[in-house]
Amino acid sequence: MEFSELICISRAQAKFLRGPEAPWLLRTLCVTGRHLLLLPGPQDLWLLLLLRSVDSIEKRVADESGTITLRCKDLRVLQLDIEGVETTLDIACSIKALSSLESVITSFPFLYRPKGLRLGDPWHLHSPESYYNRVARETNAWRLSEVNEDFSLCSSYPRAVIVPRAVDDKALAAHFRQRGRFPVLSHIAPRGTVLLRSSQPLKGPQKRRCAEDELLLRAVLAGTLPRARGFVVDTRSAQAAKQARMTGGGTEAKAAYLGWKRLHWALERGRPLQESFMCLVEACGDLEQSTDCWLSQLEGCHWLAHMKEAQSTACLAAQGMEREGACILVHGAEGTDSALLMTSLAQLILDPLSWTMAGFQELVEWIQAGHPFQLHCAHSAFSHARPKHKAPTFLFFLDCMQLGRQFPLSLEFEEGLLLVLFEHTYTSPFGTFLCNSEKERCLCEVRSRTHSLWSGLNQPKEQRKLRNPLYVLNLLAMWPSVKLQSLRLWQGLFLRWTRPAEPPEVAWEKVWQIVTEREKTEGSQPAASASEPHP
């Protein structure tokens, strides 16, 4: 289908309002196959937004005019007042049709060609191969397996995974784990303890066992400290795990997995987390409510309470590795949401490298680890659709980055990097977050036909924008406070379109100016990253 067939009308005069504090602007509105454009004058073109960033569209008509309200995936709310009822309806119909197209290979990233980047440039993704090189310098207990080279063993895992050296490829029992996601290495601590992730075992009501799966977890303990022990952190309640067994799932039996102890720490996911997100965005968008009503709504959405539980579970896993010398296996049901959330947050606590620009890119292994971005981020907080798979898990992870607020000098990057990642997961001209797995990206030729977001962010000019000017190298673990009183609403995201810049933000800009002027005066280079040689 040609995009032109979906455009009922391509041009109209409109008054445009881009925020509650902004003035109305009279512009010529143009609808193209992928963008909504505003034309202020004959030589000046203002690109408003990608049509795929529209999450919901509302239209109202009265007399000889109409109003279109666009609620975007980045939480902006835009208003267009258009002369003519028929014109309003045609514009709304065109935007709705073009914003709901689902084809990956016809999306804008396959056409986007930014200056300074070339197709075929390295994607700056830290592959399992590069991480294995670091692991191999610390221990010989692990190996890089290419058993999934053709994605036949597990469609949501990358081509190569890191597994115990004592276990050969034939003993990797993908059939015993949901969707084939058998335990793989996520992080190794300096003292040799490891953090693994997987999906639930397919134990079922018959209480099935798998000798190969049991062997793998025994090999994990044997390859670490003498008499090491392990904890299986199940991110479901004990009752939910028991119910899962009735439908073919379950959890590890204590008698079958010697040396491993099971812990249940229930975390919200899926639809409840999405509803919490929607409730929070609704509360933050209501500018007329009283303080008491606002606080009541904030409490009622439970977003900060969910964050407290996630942070507490991550601290539990990190404490087991750091202070008790234990190995940790994290899984929920499918292993593509809460398991990735927990392993990432635990690694953030323990690994100083993950607090650098380069290290954080490596930490965001969600892309290669099979997090279904295409399914989970098809809609944001405003869509009336209620698909089963919609969930803001990756956004929730970004918001859990309270470390940056509690340890402002220890992260090499600023909040701006987190905001960029949020925006690009939902709508992006880059191909990084397209599809749901590496297999799908290979089938769509994403790496060869689109540009990587990391390639853009790793340009020196962009790096400087995102770097923390007050960053100081810190080699100690950062244990965050997980008390509810210590957690704060992410104002930079949830309130950025409804309020002016706060004094702390203005002060931060001033800090940047002072640091920049000092560097120019002294002729010095930017502060060294922890990933670079440090004097």
Coordinates of C-alpha atoms in Angstrom, one line a residue:
M1 CA 0.0 0.0 0.0
E2 CA 1.2 3.5 -0.9
F3 CA 1.2 5.9 2.0
S4 CA -0.5 8.5 -0.2
E5 CA -3.6 6.3 -0.3
L6 CA -4.0 7.0 3.4
I7 CA -3.7 10.8 3.2
C8 CA -7.2 12.2 2.8
I9 CA -5.9 15.8 2.8
S10 CA -2.2 16.9 2.9
R11 CA -2.4 20.6 3.8
A12 CA -4.5 22.9 6.0
Q13 CA -4.2 26.1 8.0
A14 CA -4.1 25.5 11.7
K15 CA -3.5 27.2 15.0
F16 CA -1.0 25.1 17.0
L17 CA -0.6 24.9 20.8
R18 CA 2.4 22.8 22.0
G19 CA 2.0 23.1 25.8
P20 CA -0.1 24.7 28.6
E21 CA 2.3 27.7 28.9
A22 CA 3.1 28.1 25.2
P23 CA 1.4 30.7 22.9
W24 CA -0.8 29.8 20.0
L25 CA 1.0 29.7 16.6
L26 CA -0.7 30.1 13.2
R27 CA 0.9 27.7 10.8
T28 CA 0.4 25.7 7.6
L29 CA 0.0 22.0 8.6
C30 CA 1.3 19.4 6.2
V31 CA 0.7 15.6 6.5
T32 CA 3.3 13.3 4.7
G33 CA 3.6 9.6 4.8
R34 CA 5.7 9.6 8.0
H35 CA 5.7 13.1 9.4
L36 CA 3.5 16.0 10.6
L37 CA 5.1 19.3 9.4
L38 CA 4.4 22.9 10.2
L39 CA 5.4 25.5 7.6
P40 CA 6.0 29.0 9.2
G41 CA 7.2 30.6 5.9
P42 CA 8.4 29.9 2.4
Q43 CA 12.0 29.2 3.4
D44 CA 11.5 27.8 6.9
L45 CA 10.5 24.2 7.5
W46 CA 9.7 23.0 11.0
L47 CA 9.5 19.3 11.5
L48 CA 6.9 18.7 14.3
L49 CA 7.0 14.9 14.9
L50 CA 7.0 11.5 13.5
L51 CA 3.5 10.3 13.0
R52 CA 4.4 7.0 14.8
S53 CA 4.9 9.0 17.9
V54 CA 1.2 9.7 18.1
D55 CA -0.3 7.5 20.8
S56 CA -3.9 8.6 20.6
I57 CA -5.9 11.2 18.7
E58 CA -9.1 13.0 19.7
K59 CA -11.2 15.2 17.5
R60 CA -14.0 17.6 18.3
V61 CA -16.0 19.7 15.8
A62 CA -18.3 22.6 16.3
D63 CA -19.9 25.0 13.8
E64 CA -17.3 25.7 11.1
S65 CA -14.1 24.5 12.8
G66 CA -12.6 21.6 14.7
T67 CA -10.0 20.7 17.3
I68 CA -7.5 17.8 17.1
T69 CA -5.7 16.8 20.3
L70 CA -2.6 14.6 19.7
R71 CA -1.3 12.7 22.8
C72 CA 2.2 11.5 22.0
K73 CA 4.3 8.6 23.2
D74 CA 6.8 10.9 24.8
L75 CA 3.9 12.3 26.9
R76 CA 3.5 15.6 25.0
V77 CA 0.0 16.8 24.4
L78 CA -0.4 18.9 21.2
Q79 CA -3.5 20.8 20.1
L80 CA -4.5 21.8 16.5
D81 CA -7.4 24.2 15.8
I82 CA -8.4 23.8 12.1
E83 CA -10.9 25.7 10.1
G84 CA -13.6 23.6 8.4
V85 CA -15.3 20.5 9.8
E86 CA -14.6 18.3 6.8
T87 CA -10.9 19.4 6.8
T88 CA -10.6 18.6 10.5
L89 CA -12.1 15.1 10.0
D90 CA -9.9 14.4 7.0
I91 CA -6.7 15.5 8.9
A92 CA -7.6 13.3 11.9
C93 CA -8.4 10.3 9.7
S94 CA -5.0 10.7 7.9
I95 CA -3.0 10.9 11.1
K96 CA -4.9 8.0 12.7
A97 CA -4.3 5.7 9.7
L98 CA -0.6 6.6 9.3
S99 CA 0.3 6.5 13.0
S100 CA -1.1 3.0 13.4
L101 CA 0.9 1.2 10.6
E102 CA 2.7 -1.8 12.1
S103 CA 5.1 -2.8 9.3
V104 CA 8.7 -2.7 10.5
I105 CA 10.5 -2.6 7.1
T106 CA 8.4 0.3 5.8
S107 CA 9.1 2.4 9.0
F108 CA 11.1 5.6 9.0
P109 CA 14.4 4.1 10.3
F110 CA 14.9 2.3 7.0
L111 CA 14.9 5.8 5.2
Y112 CA 16.7 7.9 7.8
R113 CA 20.2 8.9 6.8
P114 CA 21.7 11.3 9.4
K115 CA 24.8 13.4 8.6
G116 CA 28.1 12.0 9.8
L117 CA 26.9 8.4 9.9
R118 CA 27.2 5.6 7.3
L119 CA 25.3 2.4 6.9
G120 CA 27.6 -0.4 8.0
D121 CA 29.2 1.6 10.8
P122 CA 29.7 -0.4 14.0
W123 CA 26.5 -0.5 16.1
H124 CA 28.4 0.1 19.3
L125 CA 26.5 -2.8 20.9
H126 CA 28.5 -4.7 23.4
S127 CA 28.1 -8.2 22.2
P128 CA 28.4 -11.4 24.4
E129 CA 31.8 -11.9 22.6
S130 CA 33.2 -8.7 24.0
Y131 CA 31.9 -9.3 27.5
Y132 CA 33.3 -12.9 27.4
N133 CA 36.8 -11.5 26.7
R134 CA 36.5 -9.7 30.0
V135 CA 35.2 -12.8 31.8
A136 CA 38.0 -14.9 30.4
R137 CA 40.6 -12.6 32.0
E138 CA 39.1 -13.3 35.4
T139 CA 38.2 -17.0 35.3
N140 CA 38.4 -20.1 33.1
A141 CA 35.1 -21.5 34.4
W142 CA 33.0 -20.1 31.5
R143 CA 33.0 -20.4 27.8
L144 CA 31.3 -18.7 24.8
S145 CA 28.8 -21.0 23.1
E146 CA 27.6 -20.5 19.6
V147 CA 25.0 -23.2 19.9
N148 CA 22.3 -20.7 19.0
E149 CA 24.0 -19.5 15.8
D150 CA 20.9 -20.0 13.7
F151 CA 18.5 -19.1 16.6
S152 CA 17.1 -22.7 16.5
L153 CA 17.7 -23.4 20.2
C154 CA 16.2 -20.1 21.5
S155 CA 14.6 -17.6 19.2
S156 CA 14.9 -14.7 21.7
Y157 CA 18.6 -15.2 22.7
P158 CA 21.5 -13.8 20.7
R159 CA 23.7 -16.1 18.5
A160 CA 26.3 -16.5 21.3
V161 CA 25.7 -17.0 25.0
I162 CA 28.1 -17.5 28.0
V163 CA 27.6 -20.8 29.8
P164 CA 29.7 -22.9 32.2
R165 CA 32.7 -24.6 30.6
A166 CA 31.9 -27.9 32.3
V167 CA 28.6 -28.1 30.3
D168 CA 28.8 -28.9 26.6
D169 CA 26.3 -27.7 24.0
K170 CA 24.3 -30.9 23.9
A171 CA 23.6 -30.6 27.6
L172 CA 22.0 -27.1 27.3
A173 CA 18.4 -28.1 28.0
A174 CA 16.5 -25.3 26.2
H175 CA 13.4 -27.6 26.1
F176 CA 13.0 -27.5 29.9
R177 CA 12.8 -23.7 30.1
Q178 CA 9.9 -21.5 28.8
R179 CA 10.7 -20.2 25.3
G180 CA 14.0 -22.0 25.5
R181 CA 15.6 -19.4 27.7
F182 CA 18.0 -21.7 29.7
P183 CA 20.3 -20.0 32.4
V184 CA 23.1 -17.8 30.9
L185 CA 25.6 -15.5 32.5
S186 CA 24.6 -11.9 33.0
H187 CA 27.4 -10.6 35.2
I188 CA 30.4 -11.9 37.1
A189 CA 31.7 -10.2 40.3
P190 CA 35.4 -9.7 41.1
R191 CA 35.2 -12.4 43.8
G192 CA 33.9 -14.9 41.2
T193 CA 30.2 -15.0 42.1
V194 CA 27.9 -14.8 39.2
L195 CA 24.5 -13.4 38.3
L196 CA 22.4 -15.4 35.8
R197 CA 19.0 -15.1 34.2
S198 CA 16.6 -17.5 32.6
S199 CA 12.9 -18.2 32.2
Q200 CA 10.9 -20.6 34.5
P201 CA 11.4 -24.3 34.3
L202 CA 8.6 -26.3 32.6
K203 CA 8.0 -28.5 35.7
G204 CA 4.3 -28.8 35.2
P205 CA 1.8 -30.7 37.4
Q206 CA 3.7 -33.9 36.8
K207 CA 6.7 -32.3 38.6
R208 CA 9.0 -33.0 35.7
R209 CA 12.8 -32.9 36.2
C210 CA 15.6 -32.3 33.7
A211 CA 19.1 -33.8 34.5
E212 CA 20.8 -31.4 32.0
D213 CA 19.2 -28.3 33.7
E214 CA 20.3 -29.6 37.1
L215 CA 23.8 -30.3 35.8
L216 CA 24.1 -26.7 34.5
L217 CA 23.3 -25.1 37.9
R218 CA 25.6 -27.5 39.7
A219 CA 28.4 -26.5 37.3
V220 CA 27.7 -22.9 38.1
L221 CA 28.4 -23.5 41.8
A222 CA 31.4 -25.7 41.1
G223 CA 33.0 -23.0 38.9
T224 CA 32.9 -20.4 41.6
L225 CA 34.1 -20.4 45.3
P226 CA 34.6 -23.6 47.3
R227 CA 31.3 -24.8 48.9
A228 CA 29.5 -22.0 47.1
R229 CA 25.8 -21.7 47.3
G230 CA 23.1 -20.2 45.2
F231 CA 19.8 -18.4 45.4
V232 CA 17.0 -18.6 42.8
V233 CA 15.2 -15.3 42.9
D234 CA 11.8 -15.8 41.5
T235 CA 10.1 -12.5 40.7
R236 CA 6.6 -14.0 41.2
S237 CA 4.8 -14.8 44.4
A238 CA 4.9 -18.4 45.7
Q239 CA 1.2 -18.6 44.9
A240 CA 1.7 -17.4 41.3
A241 CA 4.5 -19.9 40.8
K242 CA 2.3 -22.7 42.1
Q243 CA -0.5 -21.6 39.7
A244 CA 2.0 -21.5 36.8
R245 CA 2.9 -25.2 37.6
M246 CA -0.7 -26.1 36.9
T247 CA -0.3 -24.7 33.3
G248 CA 3.0 -26.3 32.6
G249 CA 5.4 -23.9 34.3
G250 CA 6.7 -23.8 37.9
T251 CA 10.0 -23.3 39.7
E252 CA 13.1 -25.2 40.8
A253 CA 12.5 -28.0 43.3
K254 CA 14.9 -27.8 46.3
A255 CA 15.7 -31.5 46.3
A256 CA 16.6 -31.5 42.6
Y257 CA 18.9 -28.4 42.7
L258 CA 21.4 -29.1 45.5
G259 CA 23.1 -26.0 46.9
W260 CA 20.3 -23.7 45.6
K261 CA 17.7 -22.0 47.7
R262 CA 14.6 -20.5 46.3
L263 CA 13.3 -17.0 47.2
H264 CA 10.1 -15.4 46.0
W265 CA 9.9 -11.6 45.6
A266 CA 6.8 -10.6 43.7
L267 CA 7.1 -7.8 41.3
E268 CA 4.4 -6.1 39.2
R269 CA 4.7 -6.6 35.5
G270 CA 2.5 -6.5 32.4
R271 CA -0.9 -4.9 32.6
P272 CA -0.8 -3.8 36.3
L273 CA 2.5 -2.0 35.6
Q274 CA 1.0 -0.4 32.5
E275 CA -2.1 0.8 34.4
S276 CA 0.1 2.2 37.1
F277 CA 2.0 4.2 34.4
M278 CA -1.2 5.5 32.9
C279 CA -2.5 6.6 36.2
L280 CA 0.7 8.4 37.0
V281 CA 0.7 10.2 33.7
E282 CA -2.9 11.2 34.1
A283 CA -2.2 12.6 37.6
C284 CA 0.8 14.6 36.3
G285 CA -1.2 16.1 33.4
D286 CA -4.0 17.4 35.6
L287 CA -2.9 21.0 36.4
E288 CA -6.1 22.1 38.1
Q289 CA -6.3 19.6 41.0
S290 CA -5.5 20.5 44.6
T291 CA -2.4 19.5 46.5
D292 CA -4.3 16.9 48.5
C293 CA -5.9 15.4 45.4
W294 CA -2.5 15.3 43.7
L295 CA -0.9 13.5 46.5
S296 CA -3.8 11.1 46.7
Q297 CA -3.5 10.3 43.0
L298 CA 0.3 9.8 43.3
E299 CA -0.2 7.3 46.1
G300 CA -3.0 5.6 44.3
C301 CA -1.0 4.8 41.2
H302 CA 1.5 2.8 43.2
W303 CA 4.4 3.6 40.8
L304 CA 6.8 4.6 43.6
A305 CA 5.7 1.5 45.6
H306 CA 6.5 -0.7 42.6
M307 CA 9.9 1.0 42.3
K308 CA 10.6 0.3 46.0
E309 CA 9.9 -3.4 45.5
A310 CA 12.1 -3.6 42.4
Q311 CA 15.0 -1.7 44.1
S312 CA 14.7 -3.9 47.2
T313 CA 14.8 -7.1 45.1
A314 CA 17.9 -5.8 43.3
C315 CA 19.6 -5.0 46.6
L316 CA 18.8 -8.5 47.8
A317 CA 20.4 -10.0 44.8
A318 CA 23.5 -7.7 45.0
Q319 CA 23.8 -8.4 48.7
G320 CA 23.8 -12.1 48.1
M321 CA 26.7 -11.8 45.7
E322 CA 28.7 -9.1 47.4
R323 CA 28.4 -10.0 51.1
E324 CA 27.4 -13.6 51.2
G325 CA 29.5 -14.9 48.2
A326 CA 26.4 -16.5 46.6
C327 CA 25.5 -17.1 43.0
I328 CA 22.1 -15.6 41.9
L329 CA 19.7 -16.9 39.2
V330 CA 16.8 -14.5 38.5
H331 CA 13.7 -15.5 36.6
G332 CA 10.0 -14.8 36.4
A333 CA 7.9 -16.6 33.8
E334 CA 9.3 -15.8 30.4
G335 CA 12.6 -14.2 31.5
T336 CA 12.3 -11.2 29.2
D337 CA 11.0 -8.6 31.6
S338 CA 11.5 -8.7 35.4
A339 CA 14.6 -11.0 35.0
L340 CA 16.3 -8.3 32.8
L341 CA 15.1 -5.6 35.2
M342 CA 16.6 -7.3 38.2
T343 CA 19.9 -8.3 36.7
S344 CA 20.4 -4.8 35.3
L345 CA 19.6 -3.1 38.6
A346 CA 21.8 -5.5 40.6
Q347 CA 24.7 -4.9 38.3
L348 CA 24.2 -1.1 38.6
I349 CA 24.8 -1.5 42.3
L350 CA 27.9 -3.6 42.1
D351 CA 29.7 -2.7 38.9
P352 CA 31.4 0.7 38.7
L353 CA 31.9 0.3 35.0
S354 CA 28.2 0.4 34.5
W355 CA 28.2 4.0 35.8
T356 CA 30.2 5.2 32.8
M357 CA 28.8 6.1 29.4
A358 CA 30.4 3.1 27.7
G359 CA 29.5 0.7 30.6
F360 CA 25.9 1.8 30.7
Q361 CA 25.6 1.0 27.0
E362 CA 26.8 -2.5 27.8
L363 CA 24.4 -2.8 30.7
V364 CA 21.5 -2.1 28.4
E365 CA 21.7 -5.7 27.1
W366 CA 17.9 -5.8 26.9
I367 CA 18.2 -5.4 23.1
Q368 CA 20.2 -8.5 22.5
A369 CA 18.7 -10.4 25.4
G370 CA 15.3 -10.6 23.8
H371 CA 13.2 -7.9 25.5
P372 CA 10.2 -7.5 23.2
F373 CA 10.4 -3.7 22.5
Q374 CA 8.1 -3.8 19.5
L375 CA 5.3 -5.4 21.5
H376 CA 5.8 -3.6 24.8
C377 CA 6.4 -0.1 23.3
A378 CA 3.8 0.0 20.5
H379 CA 1.8 2.3 22.7
S380 CA 2.6 4.6 25.6
A381 CA 0.3 6.0 28.3
F382 CA -2.6 7.5 26.3
S383 CA -3.7 4.8 23.9
H384 CA -7.1 3.3 24.3
A385 CA -5.9 0.0 23.0
R386 CA -5.3 -2.6 25.7
P387 CA -3.0 -5.2 24.1
K388 CA -1.9 -8.1 26.3
H389 CA 1.8 -7.5 25.8
K390 CA 1.9 -3.7 26.4
A391 CA 4.1 -2.9 29.4
P392 CA 6.5 0.0 30.3
T393 CA 9.2 -2.3 31.7
F394 CA 12.2 -0.6 30.1
L395 CA 10.9 2.8 31.1
F396 CA 10.4 1.5 34.6
F397 CA 14.1 0.4 34.6
L398 CA 15.1 3.9 33.6
D399 CA 13.1 5.4 36.4
C400 CA 14.6 3.0 38.8
M401 CA 17.9 4.7 38.1
Q402 CA 17.6 6.5 41.4
L403 CA 21.3 6.0 41.8
G404 CA 21.9 9.2 39.8
R405 CA 19.7 11.2 42.2
Q406 CA 21.2 9.7 45.3
F407 CA 24.8 9.7 44.0
P408 CA 24.9 12.7 41.6
L409 CA 28.7 12.7 41.3
S410 CA 29.2 9.0 40.6
L411 CA 27.4 8.6 37.2
E412 CA 29.3 9.8 34.2
F413 CA 26.1 10.5 32.3
E414 CA 23.2 12.8 33.2
E415 CA 19.4 12.4 33.2
G416 CA 19.4 13.5 29.5
L417 CA 20.7 10.1 28.4
L418 CA 17.8 8.4 30.2
L419 CA 15.3 10.7 28.5
V420 CA 16.8 10.0 25.1
L421 CA 16.5 6.3 25.7
F422 CA 12.9 6.6 26.8
E423 CA 12.0 8.6 23.7
H424 CA 13.7 6.3 21.3
T425 CA 12.3 3.1 22.7
Y426 CA 8.8 4.3 21.7
T427 CA 9.5 6.2 18.5
S428 CA 12.9 6.6 16.9
P429 CA 14.5 7.3 13.5
F430 CA 17.2 4.8 14.4
G431 CA 16.8 1.0 14.2
T432 CA 18.2 0.1 17.6
F433 CA 14.9 -0.7 19.3
L434 CA 13.0 -2.2 16.3
C435 CA 11.6 -5.7 16.5
N436 CA 11.5 -8.1 19.5
S437 CA 14.7 -10.1 19.3
E438 CA 18.0 -10.5 17.4
K439 CA 16.4 -13.1 15.2
E440 CA 13.7 -10.7 14.0
R441 CA 16.3 -8.0 13.5
C442 CA 18.3 -10.3 11.3
L443 CA 15.3 -11.3 9.2
C444 CA 14.5 -7.6 8.7
E445 CA 18.2 -6.7 8.0
V446 CA 17.9 -4.0 10.6
R447 CA 21.7 -3.7 11.2
S448 CA 22.6 -3.3 7.5
R449 CA 19.7 -1.1 6.5
T450 CA 19.3 1.3 9.5
H451 CA 21.5 3.3 11.8
S452 CA 22.2 2.6 15.4
L453 CA 21.2 5.1 18.1
W454 CA 24.5 4.4 19.9
S455 CA 26.4 5.5 16.8
G456 CA 24.6 8.8 17.0
L457 CA 25.0 9.2 20.8
N458 CA 28.7 8.3 20.7
Q459 CA 29.5 11.3 18.5
P460 CA 31.8 13.7 20.5
K461 CA 29.2 16.5 20.3
E462 CA 26.4 14.3 21.6
Q463 CA 28.6 12.8 24.3
R464 CA 29.4 16.2 25.7
K465 CA 25.7 17.0 25.9
L466 CA 25.0 13.9 28.0
R467 CA 28.1 13.9 30.2
N468 CA 27.9 14.8 33.9
P469 CA 30.3 17.8 34.3
L470 CA 30.9 16.9 38.0
Y471 CA 31.6 13.2 37.5
V472 CA 34.2 11.7 39.9
L473 CA 35.5 8.2 39.5
N474 CA 34.1 5.9 42.2
L475 CA 35.2 2.3 42.5
L476 CA 32.9 1.3 45.4
A477 CA 29.5 -0.4 45.3
M478 CA 26.7 2.1 45.5
W479 CA 23.9 0.9 47.8
P480 CA 20.8 3.0 47.3
S481 CA 18.3 3.8 49.9
V482 CA 15.1 1.9 49.0
K483 CA 12.9 3.5 51.6
L484 CA 9.8 5.0 50.0
Q485 CA 10.8 8.4 51.5
S486 CA 14.0 8.3 49.5
L487 CA 12.4 7.7 46.2
R488 CA 11.3 10.6 44.1
L489 CA 9.0 11.3 41.2
W490 CA 11.0 11.6 37.9
Q491 CA 10.0 15.2 37.3
G492 CA 12.3 15.5 34.3
L493 CA 10.1 13.0 32.5
F494 CA 6.6 13.1 33.9
L495 CA 6.4 16.9 34.4
R496 CA 8.7 18.2 31.7
W497 CA 5.9 19.3 29.3
T498 CA 3.7 20.8 32.0
R499 CA 6.0 23.0 34.0
P500 CA 8.8 25.5 33.5
A501 CA 12.4 24.6 34.3
E502 CA 13.0 24.3 38.0
P503 CA 15.8 26.3 39.8
P504 CA 18.0 23.1 40.2
E505 CA 17.8 22.6 36.5
V506 CA 18.8 26.2 35.7
A507 CA 21.6 25.8 38.2
W508 CA 22.8 22.7 36.5
E509 CA 23.0 24.5 33.2
K510 CA 25.1 27.1 34.9
V511 CA 27.4 24.4 36.3
W512 CA 27.9 23.2 32.7
Q513 CA 28.8 26.7 31.6
I514 CA 31.4 27.2 34.4
V515 CA 33.0 23.8 33.6
T516 CA 33.1 24.5 29.9
E517 CA 34.7 28.0 30.4
R518 CA 37.2 26.5 32.8
E519 CA 38.2 23.8 30.3
K520 CA 38.6 26.4 27.5
T521 CA 40.7 28.6 29.8
E522 CA 43.0 25.8 31.0
G523 CA 43.0 24.1 27.6
S524 CA 42.2 20.8 29.4
Q525 CA 40.4 17.8 28.0
P526 CA 37.0 16.5 29.3
A527 CA 37.1 14.5 32.5
A528 CA 38.4 10.9 31.8
S529 CA 35.9 8.1 31.8
A530 CA 36.4 5.2 34.0
S531 CA 36.5 3.1 30.9
E532 CA 39.6 5.1 29.8
P533 CA 43.1 5.1 31.3
H534 CA 43.0 7.0 34.6
P535 CA 46.0 8.7 36.1

